[in-house]
Amino acid sequence: MAEQNTSILGSASAEEPRASSSISTTDTATTPAPNAHPTTDKVKQPSQTPDQEIVCKQALMLKQTIELTTVDPNGDLYLRVGQVTCQSSLWWHPGEEGPHDHTRTQEYRVDSRALSRTSPVFMKMLYGPFSESNKSSEDEKWRVALPDDNVKAMGTLLDIMHCRFVKLPAITNAINLEHIYEIAVLTDKYDCTSLVRPWSSSWLGAASALVPKANISDLEMISWVAWEYGDQKLFEKVTKHMIIHLGGFSSYCFFKHTLEPNGLSGMYHMLAGQEYEANWGLKQSYNPDAVR
């Protein structure tokens, strides 16, 4: 069965599924019109339904076909990762149609024991008193849905859990920061940070080189990666950079789309506020008309 490698490098824009086959689902809550345009025709969604974010026919078609990647051909578990979304639902320009960039669901056939050996969270989820540990019936496949997890990052983590190291390319400074951040999110969530230790030092070194020219979003991701993988020097470096060089953003809502290391946002706003008050007081001392 042909497979497509999950790369730690490369573009962070659209996710490239590594699938070799597809699975038709029975989700037909919203059926596309026969002659509808695949991307531009809108579908009215009932309020408060799971599909209300999906506004184009192409996304609905993606929802009805789930691609399968076989990580372990003898695997007893099928992980259904991610969910179908369309970026056009976030487009805010009135009267204009947004870009149809999609994410999709990916299914991985894996060995449940490999997951439980490397992650205490998976151990409790799959073999503890939770609904995920029970099959619907003996005739059905054991499936667990993880709709909130990043598809590409989960693929990399599963390759490591199953010792498929040939799927992991050599790490260079051409790092895909977003992908490394998403992996760090999952290693925190599933309590398996030590699993990626052979690669984390390379990731941290490459991330550190990005700090001087990083934007706010990149700095947020780097701070989380440094926190998750225990690099104190990098964490201090990125925090100092945020405080010194982003003083004009004291009212900015940090970590809106990324995970926040404990207390970092509050500490930044406190220090930025102190800097503002100090500068304001200095100006007042040289202003004879100021009210004292």
Short mmCIF file of C-alpha atoms in Angstrom, two decimals:
data_model
loop_
_atom_site.label_atom_id
_atom_site.label_comp_id
_atom_site.label_asym_id
_atom_site.label_seq_id
_atom_site.Cartn_x
_atom_site.Cartn_y
_atom_site.Cartn_z
CA MET A 1 0.00 0.00 0.00
CA ALA A 2 1.54 3.29 -1.10
CA GLU A 3 2.06 5.93 1.55
CA GLN A 4 3.04 9.56 1.52
CA ASN A 5 5.65 10.74 4.02
CA THR A 6 4.77 13.19 6.76
CA SER A 7 7.41 15.93 6.56
CA ILE A 8 8.60 18.00 9.46
CA LEU A 9 9.84 20.54 6.93
CA GLY A 10 8.08 22.43 4.20
CA SER A 11 5.09 24.72 3.87
CA ALA A 12 2.85 25.28 6.85
CA SER A 13 -0.13 26.36 4.80
CA ALA A 14 -2.32 23.50 3.62
CA GLU A 15 -1.98 20.06 5.14
CA GLU A 16 -1.02 17.29 2.75
CA PRO A 17 -2.72 14.00 3.65
CA ARG A 18 -0.51 10.91 3.46
CA ALA A 19 -3.38 8.64 2.62
CA SER A 20 -3.43 5.73 0.26
CA SER A 21 -7.11 4.88 0.27
CA SER A 22 -10.41 6.50 1.09
CA ILE A 23 -13.40 5.60 3.18
CA SER A 24 -16.90 6.68 2.29
CA THR A 25 -18.91 7.84 5.24
CA THR A 26 -22.64 7.87 5.73
CA ASP A 27 -22.86 11.49 6.82
CA THR A 28 -25.54 12.86 4.51
CA ALA A 29 -27.03 15.54 6.72
CA THR A 30 -26.49 18.09 3.96
CA THR A 31 -26.64 16.81 0.38
CA PRO A 32 -25.14 18.97 -2.42
CA ALA A 33 -27.44 19.99 -5.25
CA PRO A 34 -26.84 17.95 -8.47
CA ASN A 35 -25.75 20.88 -10.63
CA ALA A 36 -24.15 23.03 -7.96
CA HIS A 37 -20.71 24.56 -8.39
CA PRO A 38 -18.24 22.64 -6.19
CA THR A 39 -16.75 25.69 -4.49
CA THR A 40 -18.82 28.81 -4.95
CA ASP A 41 -22.40 27.71 -4.32
CA LYS A 42 -23.40 28.23 -0.71
CA VAL A 43 -25.30 25.71 1.35
CA LYS A 44 -27.65 26.93 4.06
CA GLN A 45 -26.90 25.15 7.29
CA PRO A 46 -29.39 24.74 10.10
CA SER A 47 -28.39 26.57 13.26
CA GLN A 48 -26.48 24.74 15.97
CA THR A 49 -25.45 21.77 13.83
CA PRO A 50 -21.98 20.20 13.57
CA ASP A 51 -21.77 21.35 9.93
CA GLN A 52 -22.56 25.02 10.41
CA GLU A 53 -18.91 26.02 9.74
CA ILE A 54 -18.92 24.24 6.38
CA VAL A 55 -20.30 26.62 3.77
CA CYS A 56 -19.15 25.23 0.42
CA LYS A 57 -19.94 22.08 -1.54
CA GLN A 58 -16.29 21.06 -1.82
CA ALA A 59 -15.99 20.94 1.96
CA LEU A 60 -19.14 18.85 2.16
CA MET A 61 -17.63 16.42 -0.35
CA LEU A 62 -14.46 16.21 1.74
CA LYS A 63 -16.56 15.44 4.78
CA GLN A 64 -18.13 12.47 3.02
CA THR A 65 -14.76 10.89 2.11
CA ILE A 66 -12.16 10.19 4.78
CA GLU A 67 -8.68 9.16 3.70
CA LEU A 68 -6.85 6.30 5.42
CA THR A 69 -3.15 6.03 6.24
CA THR A 70 -1.90 2.68 7.49
CA VAL A 71 0.78 3.22 10.10
CA ASP A 72 0.59 -0.41 11.27
CA PRO A 73 -0.93 -2.94 8.81
CA ASN A 74 -1.84 -5.16 11.78
CA GLY A 75 -3.22 -2.30 13.81
CA ASP A 76 -6.37 -2.83 15.85
CA LEU A 77 -7.32 0.85 16.23
CA TYR A 78 -8.45 3.53 13.80
CA LEU A 79 -7.80 7.12 14.89
CA ARG A 80 -9.98 9.66 13.11
CA VAL A 81 -8.03 12.91 13.42
CA GLY A 82 -9.05 16.47 12.60
CA GLN A 83 -12.21 17.83 11.06
CA VAL A 84 -13.35 19.38 7.80
CA THR A 85 -13.35 23.17 7.81
CA CYS A 86 -13.46 25.87 5.14
CA GLN A 87 -11.68 29.18 5.59
CA SER A 88 -14.40 30.99 3.65
CA SER A 89 -16.57 30.73 6.76
CA LEU A 90 -14.15 33.15 8.47
CA TRP A 91 -14.21 35.71 5.64
CA TRP A 92 -15.50 39.02 6.98
CA HIS A 93 -15.72 41.20 3.86
CA PRO A 94 -19.43 41.78 3.10
CA GLY A 95 -20.51 40.74 -0.38
CA GLU A 96 -17.25 38.91 -1.06
CA GLU A 97 -16.52 35.23 -1.04
CA GLY A 98 -13.55 34.13 1.01
CA PRO A 99 -10.77 31.73 -0.01
CA HIS A 100 -11.74 28.07 -0.01
CA ASP A 101 -8.80 26.66 1.93
CA HIS A 102 -9.82 23.42 3.57
CA THR A 103 -8.69 21.16 6.35
CA ARG A 104 -9.91 17.61 6.35
CA THR A 105 -10.24 14.51 8.48
CA GLN A 106 -7.57 11.82 8.28
CA GLU A 107 -7.87 8.27 9.57
CA TYR A 108 -4.82 6.36 10.82
CA ARG A 109 -4.67 2.62 11.36
CA VAL A 110 -2.44 2.12 14.40
CA ASP A 111 -1.49 -0.33 17.14
CA SER A 112 -3.30 0.62 20.34
CA ARG A 113 -0.54 -0.97 22.43
CA ALA A 114 2.11 1.24 20.81
CA LEU A 115 0.09 4.30 21.79
CA SER A 116 -0.56 3.10 25.33
CA ARG A 117 3.12 2.25 25.91
CA THR A 118 4.29 5.73 24.94
CA SER A 119 1.48 7.89 26.33
CA PRO A 120 -0.22 7.55 29.73
CA VAL A 121 -3.10 9.61 28.35
CA PHE A 122 -3.69 7.12 25.54
CA MET A 123 -3.35 4.30 28.07
CA LYS A 124 -6.21 5.71 30.14
CA MET A 125 -8.23 6.64 27.08
CA LEU A 126 -7.97 3.27 25.35
CA TYR A 127 -7.79 0.87 28.29
CA GLY A 128 -9.47 2.82 31.06
CA PRO A 129 -13.13 3.44 31.99
CA PHE A 130 -13.82 5.73 29.03
CA SER A 131 -16.13 5.40 26.04
CA GLU A 132 -13.15 5.33 23.66
CA SER A 133 -12.06 2.01 25.16
CA ASN A 134 -15.20 0.21 23.99
CA LYS A 135 -16.10 -0.94 20.49
CA SER A 136 -19.70 -0.55 19.41
CA SER A 137 -19.79 -4.27 18.54
CA GLU A 138 -17.45 -7.12 17.70
CA ASP A 139 -18.19 -6.67 13.99
CA GLU A 140 -17.23 -2.99 13.91
CA LYS A 141 -13.77 -1.46 13.77
CA TRP A 142 -12.41 0.19 16.88
CA ARG A 143 -12.50 3.89 16.07
CA VAL A 144 -11.61 6.88 18.22
CA ALA A 145 -12.29 10.44 17.05
CA LEU A 146 -9.79 13.20 17.81
CA PRO A 147 -11.37 16.17 15.99
CA ASP A 148 -9.33 18.86 17.75
CA ASP A 149 -5.89 17.45 16.91
CA ASN A 150 -3.69 18.61 14.04
CA VAL A 151 -3.58 15.98 11.30
CA LYS A 152 0.01 16.48 10.16
CA ALA A 153 1.46 16.71 13.67
CA MET A 154 -0.43 13.59 14.76
CA GLY A 155 0.95 11.73 11.74
CA THR A 156 4.50 12.60 12.79
CA LEU A 157 3.83 11.62 16.41
CA LEU A 158 2.32 8.28 15.35
CA ASP A 159 5.36 7.54 13.16
CA ILE A 160 7.59 8.07 16.20
CA MET A 161 5.35 5.95 18.43
CA HIS A 162 5.56 3.10 15.92
CA CYS A 163 9.35 3.50 15.43
CA ARG A 164 8.92 4.48 11.77
CA PHE A 165 11.93 6.77 11.92
CA VAL A 166 12.54 6.51 8.19
CA LYS A 167 9.49 8.74 7.81
CA LEU A 168 11.23 11.54 9.71
CA PRO A 169 13.58 13.62 7.53
CA ALA A 170 16.76 15.16 8.90
CA ILE A 171 16.14 18.43 10.73
CA THR A 172 17.82 21.55 9.37
CA ASN A 173 17.41 25.26 9.99
CA ALA A 174 14.72 25.26 7.30
CA ILE A 175 12.27 24.50 10.07
CA ASN A 176 8.53 24.59 9.73
CA LEU A 177 7.80 26.36 13.00
CA GLU A 178 4.05 25.84 12.89
CA HIS A 179 4.47 22.08 12.52
CA ILE A 180 6.94 21.89 15.41
CA TYR A 181 4.54 23.94 17.53
CA GLU A 182 1.65 21.60 16.71
CA ILE A 183 3.78 18.60 17.69
CA ALA A 184 4.59 20.33 20.99
CA VAL A 185 0.88 20.87 21.57
CA LEU A 186 0.25 17.14 21.15
CA THR A 187 3.20 15.99 23.28
CA ASP A 188 1.83 18.17 26.07
CA LYS A 189 -1.73 16.95 25.57
CA TYR A 190 -0.79 13.27 25.54
CA ASP A 191 1.99 13.57 28.14
CA CYS A 192 4.70 12.13 25.92
CA THR A 193 7.23 14.96 25.77
CA SER A 194 10.19 12.64 26.38
CA LEU A 195 9.24 10.67 23.28
CA VAL A 196 10.56 13.39 20.95
CA ARG A 197 13.72 14.17 22.94
CA PRO A 198 16.05 12.86 20.17
CA TRP A 199 14.67 15.57 17.86
CA SER A 200 13.73 18.38 20.23
CA SER A 201 17.25 19.81 20.57
CA SER A 202 17.45 20.31 16.79
CA TRP A 203 13.99 21.90 16.73
CA LEU A 204 14.89 24.24 19.59
CA GLY A 205 18.14 25.32 17.95
CA ALA A 206 16.39 26.14 14.69
CA ALA A 207 13.59 27.95 16.54
CA SER A 208 16.11 30.06 18.44
CA ALA A 209 17.59 31.30 15.16
CA LEU A 210 14.16 32.59 14.13
CA VAL A 211 13.65 34.86 17.16
CA PRO A 212 15.29 38.11 15.90
CA LYS A 213 13.05 38.34 12.83
CA ALA A 214 9.99 36.56 14.19
CA ASN A 215 6.56 38.18 14.20
CA ILE A 216 4.21 38.08 17.19
CA SER A 217 2.58 34.81 16.15
CA ASP A 218 5.97 33.13 15.67
CA LEU A 219 7.21 34.39 19.04
CA GLU A 220 4.14 32.93 20.72
CA MET A 221 4.77 29.55 19.10
CA ILE A 222 8.49 29.61 19.95
CA SER A 223 7.72 30.44 23.58
CA TRP A 224 5.44 27.41 23.83
CA VAL A 225 7.98 25.09 22.16
CA ALA A 226 10.70 26.33 24.55
CA TRP A 227 8.40 25.86 27.53
CA GLU A 228 7.24 22.38 26.50
CA TYR A 229 10.74 21.07 25.77
CA GLY A 230 12.42 22.72 28.76
CA ASP A 231 14.81 25.15 27.06
CA GLN A 232 15.22 27.85 29.71
CA LYS A 233 17.67 29.95 27.69
CA LEU A 234 15.40 30.07 24.65
CA PHE A 235 12.38 30.82 26.81
CA GLU A 236 14.21 33.75 28.43
CA LYS A 237 15.41 34.91 25.01
CA VAL A 238 11.98 34.98 23.39
CA THR A 239 10.34 36.52 26.47
CA LYS A 240 12.93 39.29 26.61
CA HIS A 241 12.49 39.92 22.90
CA MET A 242 8.72 40.25 23.31
CA ILE A 243 9.04 42.70 26.20
CA ILE A 244 11.75 44.88 24.65
CA HIS A 245 10.66 44.97 21.02
CA LEU A 246 6.88 44.75 21.32
CA GLY A 247 6.30 47.52 23.85
CA GLY A 248 3.87 49.21 21.45
CA PHE A 249 1.62 46.15 21.63
CA SER A 250 0.83 46.35 25.35
CA SER A 251 -2.90 46.23 24.57
CA TYR A 252 -2.51 43.33 22.12
CA CYS A 253 -4.37 40.15 23.03
CA PHE A 254 -1.53 37.65 23.17
CA PHE A 255 -1.93 33.88 22.81
CA LYS A 256 -5.36 34.13 21.22
CA HIS A 257 -4.62 31.31 18.76
CA THR A 258 -1.71 29.56 20.49
CA LEU A 259 -1.16 27.90 23.85
CA GLU A 260 0.34 30.14 26.53
CA PRO A 261 3.16 29.10 28.86
CA ASN A 262 1.96 29.63 32.42
CA GLY A 263 1.66 33.33 33.21
CA LEU A 264 3.71 34.63 30.27
CA SER A 265 0.99 36.89 28.85
CA GLY A 266 0.21 38.38 32.26
CA MET A 267 3.90 38.96 32.99
CA TYR A 268 4.37 40.67 29.64
CA HIS A 269 1.42 43.01 30.14
CA MET A 270 2.61 43.84 33.66
CA LEU A 271 6.12 44.73 32.49
CA ALA A 272 4.82 46.57 29.42
CA GLY A 273 2.46 48.54 31.67
CA GLN A 274 5.29 49.45 34.02
CA GLU A 275 7.36 50.63 31.07
CA TYR A 276 4.45 52.76 29.83
CA GLU A 277 3.89 54.30 33.27
CA ALA A 278 7.59 55.06 33.63
CA ASN A 279 7.70 56.79 30.26
CA TRP A 280 4.48 58.68 30.97
CA GLY A 281 5.81 59.87 34.34
CA LEU A 282 9.04 61.02 32.72
CA LYS A 283 7.12 63.09 30.19
CA GLN A 284 4.98 64.60 32.94
CA SER A 285 8.05 65.68 34.90
CA TYR A 286 9.12 67.81 31.96
CA ASN A 287 5.66 69.26 31.33
CA PRO A 288 5.12 72.45 33.37
CA ASP A 289 1.41 72.46 32.53
CA ALA A 290 0.82 68.94 33.76
CA VAL A 291 -1.60 68.41 36.61
CA ARG A 292 0.30 67.03 39.60
#
